[in-house]
């Protein structure tokens, strides 16, 4: 099937944004590299102890939030359709010495891209859902990614 032009354009926009975000004050990478977490306090409080839990971060961008969950002890996978973002995420993980897996795929293809693997937590962060056209299909993806008793954190 031909990829719709809106999606090609949207992904190109994200590819282009990666280098800007990496050096932006908004994302403040120096602080993150020095050990700060990028998660909001309520997210950490809501999910509680994540140590040892398997977490998939949908639309992870260049992985700051994904790697923050890893710093809190989760076993993390980040997924994004921007190859530039995923490459930057993997490089960031290597640089700060945090174990993480990053996968390039459209969120709607996540279960297949992850080999039907399931997770304890599906996390999606700030500024993610607004780019998606079909929330019922997205919810089915989340359902397929969660193991019984797993949690979606939105
Ligand atoms: C605003 S960013 C997320 C920012 C992230 N919460 C953070 O703070 O770093 C939105 C991300 O969604 C990704 N994205 C948009 N549509 C997508 C899709 N259909 N499948 C996978 N990723 C997608 C973009 O590549 C981008 O990295």
mmCIF file of C-alpha atoms and ligand atoms in Angstrom:
data_model
loop_
_atom_site.group_PDB
_atom_site.id
_atom_site.type_symbol
_atom_site.label_atom_id
_atom_site.label_comp_id
_atom_site.label_asym_id
_atom_site.label_seq_id
_atom_site.Cartn_x
_atom_site.Cartn_y
_atom_site.Cartn_z
ATOM 1 C CA UNK A 1 0.000 0.000 0.000
ATOM 2 C CA UNK A 2 1.304 3.480 -0.819
ATOM 3 C CA UNK A 3 2.112 5.533 2.244
ATOM 4 C CA UNK A 4 -0.212 8.562 2.511
ATOM 5 C CA UNK A 5 1.497 11.876 1.801
ATOM 6 C CA UNK A 6 0.445 13.406 5.156
ATOM 7 C CA UNK A 7 2.328 10.687 6.975
ATOM 8 C CA UNK A 8 5.430 11.061 4.808
ATOM 9 C CA UNK A 9 5.367 14.801 5.526
ATOM 10 C CA UNK A 10 4.739 14.334 9.234
ATOM 11 C CA UNK A 11 7.665 11.926 9.569
ATOM 12 C CA UNK A 12 9.937 14.228 7.550
ATOM 13 C CA UNK A 13 9.000 17.050 9.909
ATOM 14 C CA UNK A 14 9.997 14.921 12.931
ATOM 15 C CA UNK A 15 13.223 13.828 11.227
ATOM 16 C CA UNK A 16 14.071 17.485 10.732
ATOM 17 C CA UNK A 17 13.199 18.437 14.298
ATOM 18 C CA UNK A 18 15.544 15.931 15.923
ATOM 19 C CA UNK A 19 18.788 17.931 15.574
ATOM 20 C CA UNK A 20 17.028 21.094 16.748
ATOM 21 C CA UNK A 21 15.550 19.365 19.778
ATOM 22 C CA UNK A 22 18.871 17.732 20.642
ATOM 23 C CA UNK A 23 20.452 21.153 21.071
ATOM 24 C CA UNK A 24 17.390 22.992 22.395
ATOM 25 C CA UNK A 25 16.927 24.568 25.797
ATOM 26 C CA UNK A 26 13.506 22.883 25.952
ATOM 27 C CA UNK A 27 15.054 19.405 25.993
ATOM 28 C CA UNK A 28 18.124 20.499 28.019
ATOM 29 C CA UNK A 29 20.319 17.507 27.201
ATOM 30 C CA UNK A 30 23.308 18.597 29.319
ATOM 31 C CA UNK A 31 21.134 18.392 32.435
ATOM 32 C CA UNK A 32 19.768 15.011 31.369
ATOM 33 C CA UNK A 33 23.234 13.669 30.619
ATOM 34 C CA UNK A 34 24.292 14.784 34.087
ATOM 35 C CA UNK A 35 21.671 12.449 35.539
ATOM 36 C CA UNK A 36 18.402 14.420 35.713
ATOM 37 C CA UNK A 37 15.158 12.659 34.852
ATOM 38 C CA UNK A 38 12.897 14.153 32.187
ATOM 39 C CA UNK A 39 9.698 12.651 33.590
ATOM 40 C CA UNK A 40 7.102 14.741 35.399
ATOM 41 C CA UNK A 41 6.849 14.106 39.157
ATOM 42 C CA UNK A 42 3.245 12.934 38.846
ATOM 43 C CA UNK A 43 4.222 10.320 36.249
ATOM 44 C CA UNK A 44 6.788 8.825 38.591
ATOM 45 C CA UNK A 45 4.356 8.919 41.507
ATOM 46 C CA UNK A 46 1.498 7.418 39.454
ATOM 47 C CA UNK A 47 3.470 4.455 38.136
ATOM 48 C CA UNK A 48 5.295 3.798 41.384
ATOM 49 C CA UNK A 49 8.145 1.329 41.505
ATOM 50 C CA UNK A 50 8.954 0.294 37.933
ATOM 51 C CA UNK A 51 12.093 -1.662 38.715
ATOM 52 C CA UNK A 52 12.316 -4.851 36.706
ATOM 53 C CA UNK A 53 9.147 -4.034 34.760
ATOM 54 C CA UNK A 54 9.139 -4.197 30.991
ATOM 55 C CA UNK A 55 8.050 -0.876 29.552
ATOM 56 C CA UNK A 56 7.364 0.118 25.970
ATOM 57 C CA UNK A 57 7.420 3.834 25.217
ATOM 58 C CA UNK A 58 5.340 4.607 22.130
ATOM 59 C CA UNK A 59 6.448 7.641 20.085
ATOM 60 C CA UNK A 60 9.614 7.964 22.139
ATOM 61 C CA UNK A 61 11.245 10.722 20.054
ATOM 62 C CA UNK A 62 14.972 10.682 20.927
ATOM 63 C CA UNK A 63 14.418 8.699 24.073
ATOM 64 C CA UNK A 64 14.787 11.050 27.031
ATOM 65 C CA UNK A 65 11.648 9.828 28.779
ATOM 66 C CA UNK A 66 12.374 6.219 27.788
ATOM 67 C CA UNK A 67 15.845 6.443 29.286
ATOM 68 C CA UNK A 68 14.493 8.157 32.380
ATOM 69 C CA UNK A 69 12.274 5.127 33.035
ATOM 70 C CA UNK A 70 15.356 2.955 32.546
ATOM 71 C CA UNK A 71 17.222 5.041 35.114
ATOM 72 C CA UNK A 72 14.360 4.218 37.492
ATOM 73 C CA UNK A 73 14.925 0.525 36.886
ATOM 74 C CA UNK A 74 12.493 -0.390 34.105
ATOM 75 C CA UNK A 75 13.579 -2.569 31.188
ATOM 76 C CA UNK A 76 12.746 -0.253 28.344
ATOM 77 C CA UNK A 77 11.972 -0.296 24.662
ATOM 78 C CA UNK A 78 11.273 2.900 22.754
ATOM 79 C CA UNK A 79 9.464 3.023 19.435
ATOM 80 C CA UNK A 80 9.159 5.868 16.975
ATOM 81 C CA UNK A 81 8.634 6.133 13.229
ATOM 82 C CA UNK A 82 11.428 8.692 12.821
ATOM 83 C CA UNK A 83 14.668 6.918 11.974
ATOM 84 C CA UNK A 84 16.573 10.068 12.952
ATOM 85 C CA UNK A 85 14.915 10.075 16.380
ATOM 86 C CA UNK A 86 15.584 6.376 16.963
ATOM 87 C CA UNK A 87 19.238 6.709 15.936
ATOM 88 C CA UNK A 88 19.635 9.673 18.294
ATOM 89 C CA UNK A 89 17.933 7.713 21.089
ATOM 90 C CA UNK A 90 20.247 4.728 20.656
ATOM 91 C CA UNK A 91 23.287 7.035 20.598
ATOM 92 C CA UNK A 92 22.085 8.815 23.735
ATOM 93 C CA UNK A 93 21.599 5.483 25.524
ATOM 94 C CA UNK A 94 25.135 4.433 24.613
ATOM 95 C CA UNK A 95 26.564 7.775 25.689
ATOM 96 C CA UNK A 96 24.964 7.729 29.139
ATOM 97 C CA UNK A 97 25.496 3.977 29.562
ATOM 98 C CA UNK A 98 21.849 3.012 29.970
ATOM 99 C CA UNK A 99 20.518 -0.266 28.636
ATOM 100 C CA UNK A 100 17.599 0.268 26.237
ATOM 101 C CA UNK A 101 16.251 -0.972 22.947
ATOM 102 C CA UNK A 102 14.950 1.379 20.270
ATOM 103 C CA UNK A 103 12.826 0.341 17.300
ATOM 104 C CA UNK A 104 11.841 2.281 14.203
ATOM 105 C CA UNK A 105 8.202 1.634 13.307
ATOM 106 C CA UNK A 106 4.859 3.300 12.932
ATOM 107 C CA UNK A 107 2.919 3.064 16.176
ATOM 108 C CA UNK A 108 0.158 1.205 14.358
ATOM 109 C CA UNK A 109 2.668 -1.480 13.360
ATOM 110 C CA UNK A 110 4.169 -1.770 16.852
ATOM 111 C CA UNK A 111 2.975 -5.307 17.754
ATOM 112 C CA UNK A 112 4.414 -6.779 14.540
ATOM 113 C CA UNK A 113 7.593 -4.657 14.746
ATOM 114 C CA UNK A 114 8.133 -5.948 18.289
ATOM 115 C CA UNK A 115 7.498 -9.576 17.325
ATOM 116 C CA UNK A 116 4.203 -9.695 19.271
ATOM 117 C CA UNK A 117 6.140 -9.190 22.491
ATOM 118 C CA UNK A 118 4.070 -7.960 25.421
ATOM 119 C CA UNK A 119 4.899 -5.532 28.219
ATOM 120 C CA UNK A 120 3.990 -4.655 31.817
ATOM 121 C CA UNK A 121 3.642 -0.974 30.960
ATOM 122 C CA UNK A 122 2.737 0.903 27.802
ATOM 123 C CA UNK A 123 3.791 4.533 28.284
ATOM 124 C CA UNK A 124 3.102 7.423 25.983
ATOM 125 C CA UNK A 125 4.210 10.932 26.853
ATOM 126 C CA UNK A 126 3.567 14.557 26.128
ATOM 127 C CA UNK A 127 2.685 15.540 22.569
ATOM 128 C CA UNK A 128 2.137 12.066 21.165
ATOM 129 C CA UNK A 129 -1.548 11.356 20.567
ATOM 130 C CA UNK A 130 -2.258 14.565 18.648
ATOM 131 C CA UNK A 131 -0.380 13.141 15.635
ATOM 132 C CA UNK A 132 -2.550 10.039 15.348
ATOM 133 C CA UNK A 133 -5.699 9.784 13.258
ATOM 134 C CA UNK A 134 -7.401 6.664 14.572
ATOM 135 C CA UNK A 135 -7.631 6.279 18.342
ATOM 136 C CA UNK A 136 -9.620 3.028 18.246
ATOM 137 C CA UNK A 137 -6.880 1.421 16.197
ATOM 138 C CA UNK A 138 -4.305 2.879 18.585
ATOM 139 C CA UNK A 139 -6.179 1.425 21.568
ATOM 140 C CA UNK A 140 -6.110 -2.011 19.912
ATOM 141 C CA UNK A 141 -2.331 -1.630 19.508
ATOM 142 C CA UNK A 142 -2.024 -0.849 23.215
ATOM 143 C CA UNK A 143 -4.205 -3.846 24.069
ATOM 144 C CA UNK A 144 -2.020 -6.114 21.935
ATOM 145 C CA UNK A 145 1.165 -4.796 23.592
ATOM 146 C CA UNK A 146 -0.005 -5.302 27.162
ATOM 147 C CA UNK A 147 0.280 -8.565 29.022
ATOM 148 C CA UNK A 148 -2.606 -9.505 31.333
ATOM 149 C CA UNK A 149 -2.585 -7.151 34.315
ATOM 150 C CA UNK A 150 -0.400 -4.647 32.458
ATOM 151 C CA UNK A 151 -0.894 -0.884 32.612
ATOM 152 C CA UNK A 152 -1.324 1.868 30.065
ATOM 153 C CA UNK A 153 0.100 5.189 31.232
ATOM 154 C CA UNK A 154 -1.206 8.056 29.164
HETATM 155 C C1 LIG B 1 6.245 15.515 20.464
HETATM 156 S S1 LIG B 1 7.176 14.069 20.044
HETATM 157 C C2 LIG B 1 7.070 13.159 21.547
HETATM 158 C C3 LIG B 1 7.922 13.817 22.526
HETATM 159 C C4 LIG B 1 8.216 12.947 23.721
HETATM 160 N N1 LIG B 1 7.030 12.789 24.541
HETATM 161 C C5 LIG B 1 9.325 13.623 24.452
HETATM 162 O O1 LIG B 1 9.052 14.392 25.381
HETATM 163 O O2 LIG B 1 10.476 13.421 24.064
HETATM 164 C C6 LIG B 1 6.087 13.113 19.022
HETATM 165 C C7 LIG B 1 6.788 11.883 18.447
HETATM 166 O O3 LIG B 1 5.787 11.094 17.813
HETATM 167 C C8 LIG B 1 6.387 10.470 16.706
HETATM 168 N N2 LIG B 1 5.307 9.997 15.843
HETATM 169 C C9 LIG B 1 4.335 10.734 15.254
HETATM 170 N N3 LIG B 1 3.481 9.948 14.583
HETATM 171 C C10 LIG B 1 3.931 8.663 14.740
HETATM 172 C C11 LIG B 1 3.493 7.406 14.280
HETATM 173 N N4 LIG B 1 2.406 7.272 13.510
HETATM 174 N N5 LIG B 1 4.187 6.305 14.644
HETATM 175 C C12 LIG B 1 5.307 6.408 15.425
HETATM 176 N N6 LIG B 1 5.783 7.583 15.886
HETATM 177 C C13 LIG B 1 5.109 8.700 15.547
HETATM 178 C C14 LIG B 1 7.304 11.524 16.125
HETATM 179 O O4 LIG B 1 8.329 11.006 15.317
HETATM 180 C C15 LIG B 1 7.837 12.203 17.397
HETATM 181 O O5 LIG B 1 9.082 11.665 17.773
#
